mmCIF file of N, CA and C in Angstrom:
data_model
loop_
_atom_site.group_PDB
_atom_site.id
_atom_site.type_symbol
_atom_site.label_atom_id
_atom_site.label_comp_id
_atom_site.label_asym_id
_atom_site.label_seq_id
_atom_site.Cartn_x
_atom_site.Cartn_y
_atom_site.Cartn_z
ATOM 1 N N MET A 57 100.632 13.250 57.200
ATOM 2 C CA MET A 57 99.472 12.447 56.381
ATOM 3 C C MET A 57 98.848 12.368 56.040
ATOM 4 N N SER A 58 98.547 11.736 54.860
ATOM 5 C CA SER A 58 97.315 11.900 53.985
ATOM 6 C C SER A 58 96.680 10.370 53.705
ATOM 7 N N THR A 59 95.558 10.154 53.337
ATOM 8 C CA THR A 59 95.010 8.808 52.812
ATOM 9 C C THR A 59 94.457 9.062 51.657
ATOM 10 N N LEU A 60 94.700 7.471 50.855
ATOM 11 C CA LEU A 60 94.640 7.665 49.401
ATOM 12 C C LEU A 60 92.976 6.419 49.714
ATOM 13 N N THR A 61 92.522 6.890 48.865
ATOM 14 C CA THR A 61 91.087 6.189 49.021
ATOM 15 C C THR A 61 91.082 5.798 47.489
ATOM 16 N N MET A 62 91.020 4.350 47.330
ATOM 17 C CA MET A 62 90.869 3.948 45.702
ATOM 18 C C MET A 62 89.274 3.975 45.464
ATOM 19 N N TYR A 63 89.379 4.609 43.954
ATOM 20 C CA TYR A 63 88.192 4.344 43.449
ATOM 21 C C TYR A 63 87.076 2.905 43.169
ATOM 22 N N ASP A 64 86.306 1.996 43.200
ATOM 23 C CA ASP A 64 86.480 1.004 42.635
ATOM 24 C C ASP A 64 84.730 1.027 42.156
ATOM 25 N N PRO A 65 85.326 0.800 40.825
ATOM 26 C CA PRO A 65 83.675 1.031 39.879
ATOM 27 C C PRO A 65 82.881 -0.698 39.691
ATOM 28 N N ALA A 66 83.351 -0.878 40.646
ATOM 29 C CA ALA A 66 82.600 -2.350 40.966
ATOM 30 C C ALA A 66 81.491 -2.544 41.878
ATOM 31 N N VAL A 67 82.058 -0.648 43.085
ATOM 32 C CA VAL A 67 80.962 -0.677 44.094
ATOM 33 C C VAL A 67 80.678 0.325 43.587
ATOM 34 N N GLU A 68 79.065 0.004 44.299
ATOM 35 C CA GLU A 68 78.201 1.461 43.446
ATOM 36 C C GLU A 68 78.319 2.765 45.116
ATOM 37 N N PRO A 69 78.609 3.652 45.418
ATOM 38 C CA PRO A 69 78.229 4.016 46.054
ATOM 39 C C PRO A 69 76.932 4.361 46.737
ATOM 40 N N VAL A 70 76.342 5.170 48.303
ATOM 41 C CA VAL A 70 75.406 4.747 48.912
ATOM 42 C C VAL A 70 75.401 6.345 49.383
ATOM 43 N N THR A 71 74.305 6.338 48.992
ATOM 44 C CA THR A 71 73.609 8.137 49.886
ATOM 45 C C THR A 71 72.649 7.794 50.367
ATOM 46 N N ARG A 72 73.192 8.776 51.694
ATOM 47 C CA ARG A 72 72.109 8.772 52.234
ATOM 48 C C ARG A 72 71.084 10.056 52.235
ATOM 49 N N VAL A 73 69.868 10.288 52.731
ATOM 50 C CA VAL A 73 69.068 11.182 52.900
ATOM 51 C C VAL A 73 68.454 11.211 53.940
ATOM 52 N N ARG A 74 69.163 12.437 54.526
ATOM 53 C CA ARG A 74 68.127 12.921 56.399
ATOM 54 C C ARG A 74 66.815 12.913 55.746
ATOM 55 N N VAL A 75 65.678 12.202 56.606
ATOM 56 C CA VAL A 75 64.367 12.523 56.447
ATOM 57 C C VAL A 75 64.129 13.109 57.663
ATOM 58 N N LEU A 76 64.628 12.792 58.437
ATOM 59 C CA LEU A 76 63.948 13.967 60.305
ATOM 60 C C LEU A 76 65.140 14.534 60.761
ATOM 61 N N VAL A 77 65.062 15.435 61.294
ATOM 62 C CA VAL A 77 66.392 16.455 61.975
ATOM 63 C C VAL A 77 66.105 15.737 63.740
ATOM 64 N N GLY A 78 67.283 15.141 64.209
ATOM 65 C CA GLY A 78 67.261 14.570 65.473
ATOM 66 C C GLY A 78 67.817 15.529 66.253
ATOM 67 N N GLU A 79 68.492 15.414 67.359
ATOM 68 C CA GLU A 79 69.469 16.466 67.948
ATOM 69 C C GLU A 79 70.562 16.083 67.662
ATOM 70 N N ASP A 80 71.493 15.489 66.792
ATOM 71 C CA ASP A 80 72.600 15.787 66.818
ATOM 72 C C ASP A 80 72.575 17.024 65.434
ATOM 73 N N GLY A 81 71.492 17.325 64.672
ATOM 74 C CA GLY A 81 71.093 18.337 63.518
ATOM 75 C C GLY A 81 71.141 19.419 64.193
ATOM 76 N N ASP A 82 70.531 19.708 65.291
ATOM 77 C CA ASP A 82 69.681 20.835 66.027
ATOM 78 C C ASP A 82 70.319 21.087 67.164
ATOM 79 N N ASP A 83 70.944 21.631 67.322
ATOM 80 C CA ASP A 83 72.378 22.408 68.874
ATOM 81 C C ASP A 83 71.328 22.967 69.952
ATOM 82 N N GLU A 84 70.077 23.164 69.205
ATOM 83 C CA GLU A 84 69.059 24.043 70.297
ATOM 84 C C GLU A 84 68.314 22.939 71.175
ATOM 85 N N ARG A 85 68.058 21.873 70.216
ATOM 86 C CA ARG A 85 67.836 20.612 70.980
ATOM 87 C C ARG A 85 68.233 19.658 71.697
ATOM 88 N N ARG A 86 69.721 19.598 71.351
ATOM 89 C CA ARG A 86 70.199 19.187 72.008
ATOM 90 C C ARG A 86 70.789 19.958 73.451
ATOM 91 N N GLY A 87 70.910 21.097 73.188
ATOM 92 C CA GLY A 87 71.167 22.181 74.482
ATOM 93 C C GLY A 87 72.668 21.403 75.041
ATOM 94 N N ASP A 88 72.462 22.172 76.265
ATOM 95 C CA ASP A 88 73.372 21.222 77.301
ATOM 96 C C ASP A 88 73.449 19.884 77.585
ATOM 97 N N LYS A 89 72.636 19.200 77.288
ATOM 98 C CA LYS A 89 72.813 17.820 78.041
ATOM 99 C C LYS A 89 74.147 17.316 77.038
ATOM 100 N N LYS A 90 74.470 16.077 77.744
ATOM 101 C CA LYS A 90 75.597 15.164 77.441
ATOM 102 C C LYS A 90 74.689 13.770 77.245
ATOM 103 N N ALA A 91 75.369 12.833 75.974
ATOM 104 C CA ALA A 91 75.355 12.098 75.942
ATOM 105 C C ALA A 91 76.251 10.521 76.444
ATOM 106 N N ILE A 92 75.407 9.300 77.137
ATOM 107 C CA ILE A 92 76.636 8.857 78.004
ATOM 108 C C ILE A 92 76.247 7.746 76.902
ATOM 109 N N ALA A 93 75.449 7.032 76.064
ATOM 110 C CA ALA A 93 75.422 5.858 75.212
ATOM 111 C C ALA A 93 74.596 6.205 73.987
ATOM 112 N N PHE A 94 74.294 5.456 72.756
ATOM 113 C CA PHE A 94 74.203 5.627 72.039
ATOM 114 C C PHE A 94 73.750 4.747 71.059
ATOM 115 N N SER A 95 72.899 4.343 70.427
ATOM 116 C CA SER A 95 72.089 3.484 69.333
ATOM 117 C C SER A 95 72.141 3.368 68.095
ATOM 118 N N ASP A 96 72.364 2.056 67.555
ATOM 119 C CA ASP A 96 72.195 2.574 65.937
ATOM 120 C C ASP A 96 70.740 1.533 65.802
ATOM 121 N N CYS A 97 70.038 2.448 65.261
ATOM 122 C CA CYS A 97 68.899 1.722 64.663
ATOM 123 C C CYS A 97 69.023 1.279 63.831
ATOM 124 N N ARG A 98 68.682 0.156 62.754
ATOM 125 C CA ARG A 98 68.500 0.168 61.172
ATOM 126 C C ARG A 98 66.715 -0.866 60.947
ATOM 127 N N TYR A 99 66.553 -0.159 59.972
ATOM 128 C CA TYR A 99 64.995 -1.172 59.715
ATOM 129 C C TYR A 99 65.202 -1.213 58.246
ATOM 130 N N TYR A 100 65.368 -2.307 57.956
ATOM 131 C CA TYR A 100 65.107 -2.800 56.430
ATOM 132 C C TYR A 100 63.731 -2.744 55.427
ATOM 133 N N CYS A 101 63.317 -2.156 54.861
ATOM 134 C CA CYS A 101 61.792 -2.025 54.034
ATOM 135 C C CYS A 101 62.177 -2.836 53.121
ATOM 136 N N PRO A 102 61.134 -3.402 52.273
ATOM 137 C CA PRO A 102 61.354 -4.356 51.393
ATOM 138 C C PRO A 102 60.794 -2.866 49.886
ATOM 139 N N ASP A 103 59.831 -2.110 50.453
ATOM 140 C CA ASP A 103 59.475 -1.617 49.671
ATOM 141 C C ASP A 103 58.911 0.031 50.238
ATOM 142 N N GLU A 104 58.992 0.593 48.963
ATOM 143 C CA GLU A 104 58.559 2.284 49.538
ATOM 144 C C GLU A 104 57.305 2.355 50.613
ATOM 145 N N ALA A 105 56.087 1.991 50.470
ATOM 146 C CA ALA A 105 55.480 2.005 51.115
ATOM 147 C C ALA A 105 55.519 1.717 52.418
ATOM 148 N N THR A 106 56.726 0.404 53.015
ATOM 149 C CA THR A 106 57.005 0.270 54.162
ATOM 150 C C THR A 106 57.957 1.673 54.338
ATOM 151 N N VAL A 107 58.679 2.343 53.459
ATOM 152 C CA VAL A 107 59.610 3.087 54.061
ATOM 153 C C VAL A 107 58.689 3.742 54.501
ATOM 154 N N ARG A 108 58.008 4.863 53.470
ATOM 155 C CA ARG A 108 57.026 5.823 53.805
ATOM 156 C C ARG A 108 56.677 5.614 55.907
ATOM 157 N N ARG A 109 55.924 4.433 55.468
ATOM 158 C CA ARG A 109 55.336 4.073 57.034
ATOM 159 C C ARG A 109 55.997 4.411 58.588
ATOM 160 N N VAL A 110 57.012 3.695 57.908
ATOM 161 C CA VAL A 110 58.515 3.999 58.981
ATOM 162 C C VAL A 110 58.807 5.007 59.271
ATOM 163 N N ILE A 111 59.504 5.905 58.194
ATOM 164 C CA ILE A 111 59.609 7.414 58.386
ATOM 165 C C ILE A 111 58.524 8.017 59.189
ATOM 166 N N GLU A 112 57.213 7.870 58.785
ATOM 167 C CA GLU A 112 55.676 8.277 58.751
ATOM 168 C C GLU A 112 55.470 8.120 60.582
ATOM 169 N N SER A 113 56.112 6.625 61.119
ATOM 170 C CA SER A 113 55.906 6.760 62.212
ATOM 171 C C SER A 113 57.246 7.004 63.339
ATOM 172 N N LEU A 114 58.099 7.911 62.612
ATOM 173 C CA LEU A 114 59.333 8.041 63.391
ATOM 174 C C LEU A 114 58.864 8.979 63.596
ATOM 175 N N ARG A 115 58.806 9.738 62.791
ATOM 176 C CA ARG A 115 57.532 11.336 63.068
ATOM 177 C C ARG A 115 57.048 11.810 64.401
ATOM 178 N N ASP A 116 55.427 11.028 64.011
ATOM 179 C CA ASP A 116 54.844 10.868 65.267
ATOM 180 C C ASP A 116 55.434 10.558 66.278
ATOM 181 N N SER A 117 56.320 9.879 66.617
ATOM 182 C CA SER A 117 56.799 9.182 67.774
ATOM 183 C C SER A 117 57.599 10.312 68.216
ATOM 184 N N ASP A 118 58.574 11.362 66.990
ATOM 185 C CA ASP A 118 59.008 12.632 67.745
ATOM 186 C C ASP A 118 58.219 13.533 68.374
ATOM 187 N N GLU A 119 57.287 13.780 67.779
ATOM 188 C CA GLU A 119 56.493 14.979 67.876
ATOM 189 C C GLU A 119 55.937 14.480 69.068
ATOM 190 N N ARG A 120 55.438 13.202 69.776
ATOM 191 C CA ARG A 120 55.172 12.726 70.833
ATOM 192 C C ARG A 120 56.096 13.326 72.157
ATOM 193 N N LEU A 121 57.483 12.691 71.742
ATOM 194 C CA LEU A 121 58.786 12.716 72.461
ATOM 195 C C LEU A 121 58.868 14.496 72.704
ATOM 196 N N ARG A 122 58.632 15.129 71.486
ATOM 197 C CA ARG A 122 59.010 17.490 71.464
ATOM 198 C C ARG A 122 58.236 17.676 72.876
ATOM 199 N N ALA A 123 57.088 17.153 72.835
ATOM 200 C CA ALA A 123 56.026 17.352 73.524
ATOM 201 C C ALA A 123 56.142 17.500 74.870
ATOM 202 N N ARG A 124 56.566 16.646 75.654
ATOM 203 C CA ARG A 124 57.224 16.196 76.687
ATOM 204 C C ARG A 124 57.902 17.154 77.739
ATOM 205 N N PRO A 125 57.223 17.511 78.792
ATOM 206 C CA PRO A 125 58.732 18.180 79.840
ATOM 207 C C PRO A 125 60.198 17.936 79.673
ATOM 208 N N GLU A 126 60.879 18.763 79.435
ATOM 209 C CA GLU A 126 62.358 18.876 79.315
ATOM 210 C C GLU A 126 62.706 18.398 80.478
ATOM 211 N N GLU A 127 62.505 18.436 81.745
ATOM 212 C CA GLU A 127 63.031 17.209 82.588
ATOM 213 C C GLU A 127 62.462 15.820 82.442
ATOM 214 N N THR A 128 62.093 15.373 81.350
ATOM 215 C CA THR A 128 61.947 13.843 81.108
ATOM 216 C C THR A 128 62.722 13.771 80.181
ATOM 217 N N MET A 129 62.925 14.843 79.455
ATOM 218 C CA MET A 129 63.987 13.909 78.052
ATOM 219 C C MET A 129 65.277 12.786 78.651
ATOM 220 N N LEU A 130 64.933 12.096 79.001
ATOM 221 C CA LEU A 130 66.213 11.672 79.615
ATOM 222 C C LEU A 130 67.118 10.637 78.347
ATOM 223 N N TRP A 131 66.180 10.990 76.834
ATOM 224 C CA TRP A 131 67.092 10.168 75.504
ATOM 225 C C TRP A 131 66.357 11.131 74.342
ATOM 226 N N ASP A 132 66.768 10.787 73.041
ATOM 227 C CA ASP A 132 66.236 11.935 72.254
ATOM 228 C C ASP A 132 66.515 10.957 71.070
ATOM 229 N N TRP A 133 65.960 11.141 69.664
ATOM 230 C CA TRP A 133 66.211 10.651 68.093
ATOM 231 C C TRP A 133 67.335 11.848 68.096
ATOM 232 N N GLN A 134 68.323 11.010 67.074
ATOM 233 C CA GLN A 134 68.629 11.272 66.023
ATOM 234 C C GLN A 134 68.424 12.168 65.045
ATOM 235 N N ASN A 135 69.269 12.339 63.955
ATOM 236 C CA ASN A 135 68.716 12.321 62.960
ATOM 237 C C ASN A 135 68.640 11.155 62.053
ATOM 238 N N THR A 136 67.518 11.111 61.298
ATOM 239 C CA THR A 136 67.272 9.536 60.474
ATOM 240 C C THR A 136 67.625 10.130 59.259
ATOM 241 N N TYR A 137 68.181 8.971 58.848
ATOM 242 C CA TYR A 137 67.974 8.944 56.943
ATOM 243 C C TYR A 137 67.494 7.891 56.941
ATOM 244 N N TRP A 138 67.780 7.897 55.173
ATOM 245 C CA TRP A 138 66.886 6.897 54.343
ATOM 246 C C TRP A 138 67.928 6.375 53.112
ATOM 247 N N GLU A 139 68.760 5.062 52.840
ATOM 248 C CA GLU A 139 68.970 4.523 52.392
ATOM 249 C C GLU A 139 68.701 3.997 51.243
ATOM 250 N N ALA A 140 68.885 4.420 49.917
ATOM 251 C CA ALA A 140 68.013 3.385 49.080
ATOM 252 C C ALA A 140 68.896 1.915 48.434
ATOM 253 N N GLU A 141 68.390 1.047 48.497
ATOM 254 C CA GLU A 141 68.700 -0.197 47.942
ATOM 255 C C GLU A 141 68.568 -0.422 46.205
ATOM 256 N N SER A 142 69.694 0.036 46.312
ATOM 257 C CA SER A 142 70.144 0.017 44.557
ATOM 258 C C SER A 142 69.146 -0.578 43.175
ATOM 259 N N ASP A 143 69.104 -1.618 43.708
ATOM 260 C CA ASP A 143 69.458 -2.774 43.122
ATOM 261 C C ASP A 143 67.643 -3.004 43.566
ATOM 262 N N ASN A 144 66.740 -2.301 43.999
ATOM 263 C CA ASN A 144 65.336 -2.957 44.645
ATOM 264 C C ASN A 144 64.254 -2.399 43.756
ATOM 265 N N PRO A 145 63.421 -2.732 42.759
ATOM 266 C CA PRO A 145 62.573 -2.386 41.542
ATOM 267 C C PRO A 145 61.475 -1.434 43.065
ATOM 268 N N ASN A 146 61.486 -1.756 44.322
ATOM 269 C CA ASN A 146 59.969 -1.523 44.558
ATOM 270 C C ASN A 146 60.395 -0.495 45.661
ATOM 271 N N GLY A 147 61.514 -0.053 45.825
ATOM 272 C CA GLY A 147 61.938 1.228 46.172
ATOM 273 C C GLY A 147 61.979 0.734 47.628
ATOM 274 N N GLY A 148 62.430 -0.134 48.324
ATOM 275 C CA GLY A 148 62.640 -1.008 49.636
ATOM 276 C C GLY A 148 64.317 0.200 49.362
ATOM 277 N N GLY A 149 64.999 -0.249 50.922
ATOM 278 C CA GLY A 149 65.877 0.062 51.823
ATOM 279 C C GLY A 149 66.001 0.617 53.245
ATOM 280 N N THR A 150 66.620 0.593 53.466
ATOM 281 C CA THR A 150 67.116 0.946 55.139
ATOM 282 C C THR A 150 66.509 2.369 55.584
ATOM 283 N N VAL A 151 65.787 2.314 56.485
ATOM 284 C CA VAL A 151 65.776 3.398 57.293
ATOM 285 C C VAL A 151 66.824 3.433 58.297
ATOM 286 N N LEU A 152 67.806 4.412 58.863
ATOM 287 C CA LEU A 152 68.663 4.411 60.284
ATOM 288 C C LEU A 152 68.658 5.769 61.130
ATOM 289 N N LEU A 153 68.518 5.389 62.152
ATOM 290 C CA LEU A 153 68.315 6.074 63.472
ATOM 291 C C LEU A 153 68.957 5.913 64.579
ATOM 292 N N GLY A 154 69.093 6.824 64.846
ATOM 293 C CA GLY A 154 70.114 6.863 65.951
ATOM 294 C C GLY A 154 69.253 7.627 67.657
ATOM 295 N N VAL A 155 69.791 6.934 68.617
ATOM 296 C CA VAL A 155 69.456 7.378 69.671
ATOM 297 C C VAL A 155 70.259 7.800 70.370
ATOM 298 N N ALA A 156 69.940 8.576 71.113
ATOM 299 C CA ALA A 156 71.294 9.872 72.373
ATOM 300 C C ALA A 156 70.202 9.528 73.469
ATOM 301 N N TRP A 157 71.514 8.564 74.574
ATOM 302 C CA TRP A 157 70.698 8.545 75.976
ATOM 303 C C TRP A 157 71.731 9.169 76.627
ATOM 304 N N TYR A 158 70.574 9.886 77.582
ATOM 305 C CA TYR A 158 71.121 10.763 78.649
ATOM 306 C C TYR A 158 71.389 10.879 80.058
ATOM 307 N N ASP A 159 70.647 9.518 80.136
ATOM 308 C CA ASP A 159 70.741 9.207 81.400
ATOM 309 C C ASP A 159 71.626 7.599 82.158
ATOM 310 N N GLU A 160 72.062 7.209 82.314
ATOM 311 C CA GLU A 160 72.630 6.185 82.915
ATOM 312 C C GLU A 160 71.488 5.008 83.381
ATOM 313 N N GLU A 161 70.637 5.113 84.496
ATOM 314 C CA GLU A 161 69.424 4.602 84.926
ATOM 315 C C GLU A 161 68.790 4.396 84.191
ATOM 316 N N PHE A 162 68.144 4.964 83.061
ATOM 317 C CA PHE A 162 67.139 4.833 82.127
ATOM 318 C C PHE A 162 67.275 4.268 80.904
ATOM 319 N N TYR A 163 69.274 4.657 80.877
ATOM 320 C CA TYR A 163 69.556 4.079 79.185
ATOM 321 C C TYR A 163 69.851 1.988 79.811
ATOM 322 N N THR A 164 70.081 1.668 80.975
ATOM 323 C CA THR A 164 70.157 0.128 81.393
ATOM 324 C C THR A 164 69.374 -0.039 81.533
ATOM 325 N N ASP A 165 67.688 0.363 81.952
ATOM 326 C CA ASP A 165 66.853 0.379 81.742
ATOM 327 C C ASP A 165 65.704 0.142 80.565
ATOM 328 N N ARG A 166 66.477 0.485 79.336
ATOM 329 C CA ARG A 166 65.443 1.000 78.532
ATOM 330 C C ARG A 166 66.129 0.849 77.138
ATOM 331 N N LYS A 167 67.134 0.315 76.967
ATOM 332 C CA LYS A 167 68.049 0.285 75.602
ATOM 333 C C LYS A 167 67.694 -1.141 75.193
ATOM 334 N N ASP A 168 66.982 -2.064 75.928
ATOM 335 C CA ASP A 168 66.463 -3.000 74.968
ATOM 336 C C ASP A 168 64.694 -2.833 75.053
ATOM 337 N N ALA A 169 64.666 -1.935 75.030
ATOM 338 C CA ALA A 169 62.854 -1.725 74.787
ATOM 339 C C ALA A 169 63.015 -2.385 73.505
ATOM 340 N N TRP A 170 63.420 -1.899 72.244
ATOM 341 C CA TRP A 170 63.113 -2.399 71.039
ATOM 342 C C TRP A 170 62.956 -3.887 70.859
ATOM 343 N N LEU A 171 63.185 -4.867 72.222
ATOM 344 C CA LEU A 171 63.060 -6.519 71.828
ATOM 345 C C LEU A 171 61.193 -6.723 72.287
ATOM 346 N N GLY A 172 60.874 -5.096 73.064
ATOM 347 C CA GLY A 172 59.081 -6.039 73.690
ATOM 348 C C GLY A 172 58.640 -5.526 72.648
ATOM 349 N N THR A 173 57.236 -6.330 73.912
ATOM 350 C CA THR A 173 55.856 -6.867 72.652
ATOM 351 C C THR A 173 55.346 -5.248 71.796
ATOM 352 N N MET A 174 55.224 -4.182 72.839
ATOM 353 C CA MET A 174 55.262 -3.210 72.360
ATOM 354 C C MET A 174 55.872 -2.451 70.907
ATOM 355 N N HIS A 175 57.018 -2.466 70.663
ATOM 356 C CA HIS A 175 57.788 -2.149 69.612
ATOM 357 C C HIS A 175 57.384 -3.586 68.548
ATOM 358 N N THR A 176 57.581 -4.895 69.555
ATOM 359 C CA THR A 176 57.155 -6.154 68.015
ATOM 360 C C THR A 176 56.009 -5.454 67.406
ATOM 361 N N ARG A 177 55.195 -5.383 67.863
ATOM 362 C CA ARG A 177 53.511 -4.591 67.591
ATOM 363 C C ARG A 177 53.582 -3.634 66.455
ATOM 364 N N ILE A 178 54.841 -3.098 66.740
ATOM 365 C CA ILE A 178 54.747 -1.605 66.053
ATOM 366 C C ILE A 178 55.289 -1.879 64.656
ATOM 367 N N TYR A 179 56.613 -2.867 64.600
ATOM 368 C CA TYR A 179 57.196 -3.010 63.453
ATOM 369 C C TYR A 179 56.095 -4.387 62.612
ATOM 370 N N GLN A 180 55.390 -5.122 62.878
ATOM 371 C CA GLN A 180 54.344 -5.648 62.663
ATOM 372 C C GLN A 180 53.586 -4.793 61.702
ATOM 373 N N LYS A 181 52.971 -3.631 62.590
ATOM 374 C CA LYS A 181 51.948 -3.408 61.863
ATOM 375 C C LYS A 181 53.000 -2.306 60.598
ATOM 376 N N LEU A 182 53.323 -1.812 60.799
ATOM 377 C CA LEU A 182 54.985 -1.123 59.434
ATOM 378 C C LEU A 182 55.418 -2.394 58.855
ATOM 379 N N GLY A 183 55.126 -3.715 58.868
ATOM 380 C CA GLY A 183 55.665 -4.674 57.875
ATOM 381 C C GLY A 183 57.354 -4.486 57.923
ATOM 382 N N VAL A 184 57.608 -4.342 58.886
ATOM 383 C CA VAL A 184 59.106 -4.433 58.966
ATOM 384 C C VAL A 184 59.209 -5.811 59.952
ATOM 385 N N PRO A 185 59.413 -6.969 59.698
ATOM 386 C CA PRO A 185 59.435 -7.881 60.425
ATOM 387 C C PRO A 185 60.884 -8.119 61.746
ATOM 388 N N MET A 186 60.737 -8.443 62.517
ATOM 389 C CA MET A 186 62.134 -8.066 63.659
ATOM 390 C C MET A 186 63.529 -8.849 63.057
ATOM 391 N N GLU A 187 63.426 -9.456 61.817
ATOM 392 C CA GLU A 187 64.890 -10.101 61.303
ATOM 393 C C GLU A 187 65.778 -8.631 60.249
ATOM 394 N N ASP A 188 64.227 -8.293 60.380
ATOM 395 C CA ASP A 188 64.701 -7.026 59.529
ATOM 396 C C ASP A 188 65.095 -5.304 59.958
ATOM 397 N N VAL A 189 65.265 -5.797 61.323
ATOM 398 C CA VAL A 189 65.907 -4.316 63.069
ATOM 399 C C VAL A 189 66.924 -5.226 63.099
ATOM 400 N N THR A 190 67.870 -3.938 63.190
ATOM 401 C CA THR A 190 68.794 -4.083 64.581
ATOM 402 C C THR A 190 69.102 -2.796 64.811
ATOM 403 N N VAL A 191 69.778 -3.108 65.869
ATOM 404 C CA VAL A 191 69.770 -2.014 66.785
ATOM 405 C C VAL A 191 71.425 -2.615 67.488
ATOM 406 N N THR A 192 72.192 -1.428 67.761
ATOM 407 C CA THR A 192 73.554 -1.680 68.078
ATOM 408 C C THR A 192 74.072 -0.358 69.129
ATOM 409 N N HIS A 193 74.029 -0.989 69.989
ATOM 410 C CA HIS A 193 74.153 0.250 71.658
ATOM 411 C C HIS A 193 75.727 0.052 71.155
ATOM 412 N N TRP A 194 76.539 1.312 72.013
ATOM 413 C CA TRP A 194 77.367 2.023 72.569
ATOM 414 C C TRP A 194 77.422 2.567 73.605
ATOM 415 N N ARG A 195 78.613 2.374 74.281
ATOM 416 C CA ARG A 195 78.889 3.164 75.428
ATOM 417 C C ARG A 195 80.310 4.509 75.149
ATOM 418 N N LEU A 196 80.003 5.657 76.071
ATOM 419 C CA LEU A 196 81.057 6.553 75.811
ATOM 420 C C LEU A 196 81.256 6.810 76.826
ATOM 421 N N ASP A 197 82.621 6.901 76.870
ATOM 422 C CA ASP A 197 84.034 6.656 77.686
ATOM 423 C C ASP A 197 83.855 7.881 79.210
ATOM 424 N N ALA A 198 84.130 7.927 80.074
ATOM 425 C CA ALA A 198 83.968 8.861 80.607
ATOM 426 C C ALA A 198 84.726 9.372 80.556
#
């Protein structure tokens, strides 16, 4: 069975550029860990300066995460992508980040950390209002 996709010239294609490599792009980093859940995080950035701040902040966070002992790696970043908003003259768009969760208790306890005071302050400092942050969680079936 084949699928036919119609080309619609009125719909502009979206281009995603990988800006950081995560556990889903590095087999060695993932190792033998098995994810029990994932989170899809999206940060709308109104301009290029905000995009750069968000990506740099994620890079710094990833470096801190990678410096931790392996036994404390109960979650990990996935690849981070940038989607430019084609009609934004200021270079804005969306930064997309995935999170892989490896421990049930840790996931249950921390999956909504993005709503907490620490993360809210980080978003504010970066110039991303809470209404421009979306996080969707999903679990894997056993």
